[in-house]
């Protein structure tokens, strides 16, 4: 049997949980999607009634570049990609052709850093509202952080609780990170149980997380977890600031009385760049174990929300050059805003590490455009409006976290286009690289056999996010409100289901929980470049 036919056969054999096959010498794994069975359009999972259709536009983002393509979708997969200068005509209406003209058809965004907070703090955000906002923003996969939900996702039991809470509430495909804390860092069996239960990797903090039941670890504790991560070929994602009170004037330490706590600059100087630099330095030291032949070869170290494209990024670049398996992300808010522009008391701009000045923002853009920063995530980290202390405007006491999951595309594109970013670069940093870092080989690009995870958007359409703009995440406070953007999402497909189209969602959330059954052979950073 020709391998193409075998592949088609495998694609159709969806209920069989595991197939492994070899392509060249690369071992590829297939994901086992809980909840995902045969398409259930008639049950309201899709706004389209068809399960076989063709999307067409003049600007389709493919691994071979942008061009006019017909993207044929059957069931949950892309079954053909055909370059052609005009939309195909459907014979007798089958398959239906959706012609999007000059709009961009692109792989859905993969947001590997999202705080959903359910169970335990569902009033901050929940799976339903968080994934509705993701779908409206063109994001087709999220990976949920192990905090600020309660209990935190540091054991198999807690992960099972979270999966139970997520059931029937997912508009997009959703994976879960486990939590690395002092209590489990030296306990391989707890970590292995987490991976067996579906955790895609671990998240750790080198400084207090802001949540008491998710304490910081030391670099040494991260090092101790690497051999277990290596065995399962998973990444550890690390919040890179290391608290160093000696680097901060004493009256600026959290908890100390403030003369002008409504001044963003006071908050900024309470979390100096030196914290981030020291954290990344320590992390790149332990990441040496991930080198080929190292004791943790196969493990991967990922630096989250980088704000410092100077010394911190130099540590990451040196580690890559030495062969350590490392990557780094930044977020749209660091690429959008500058400390000196934050209005007095505007705590919707508070996050950690803090937004830095315009010079640092431009350095981040430079590093993103030249590929030194590998990928982008939102770090969507909401809380209730009350905890943002919007009236009081106290930057030191307010919750530190920015909501942005619905605005990834317009924020990245508006600021990126102005600096020469291409649509292909945007797609690589939001889809292709995250798919590799998270280990999602069926996602991240538009190709034959891949999941039909697709966003259609208009880069030229501009809009203003005002107080009546339809925001789908739960607590409608975000620094993006009050700004004009270009880059409007027209429609979003998750595994062939049309889940969002301008202002409306499918009746029923039918996203799947991602559960890896066998992990791809990692070859360090080669995969990512
Ligand atoms: C690991 O944690 C489990 C569950 O809490 C406990 O039973 C076991 O003794 C621990 N193992 C080690 C080596 O600490
Ligand atoms: C928000 O913007 C929309 C579209 O531009 C406009 O129709 C609406 O009146 C605005 N709402 C407010 C409160 O400014
Ligand atoms: Zn976060």
Coordinates of N, CA and C and ligand atoms in Angstrom, one line a residue, residues 183 186-190, ligand 1:
X183 N 7.8 20.9 46.5 CA 7.3 19.7 47.0 C 7.4 18.5 46.1
X186 N 11.8 17.0 43.6 CA 12.7 15.9 43.8 C 11.9 14.6 43.8
X187 N 10.7 14.6 43.4 CA 9.9 13.4 43.5 C 9.5 12.9 42.1
X188 N 10.3 12.1 41.5 CA 10.1 11.7 40.1 C 8.8 11.0 39.9
X189 N 8.3 10.2 40.9 CA 7.0 9.5 40.7 C 5.8 10.5 40.6
X190 N 5.9 11.6 41.3 CA 4.8 12.6 41.2 C 4.8 13.2 39.8
Ligands
LIG1 C1 6.7 11.2 46.4 O1 5.4 11.7 46.7 C2 4.5 10.6 47.1 C3 3.1 11.2 47.1 O2 3.1 12.3 48.0 C4 5.0 10.0 48.4 O3 4.1 8.9 48.7 C5 6.4 9.5 48.2 O4 6.9 9.0 49.4 C6 7.3 10.6 47.7 N1 8.6 10.0 47.3 C7 9.7 10.6 47.7 C8 11.0 9.9 47.2 O5 9.8 11.6 48.4

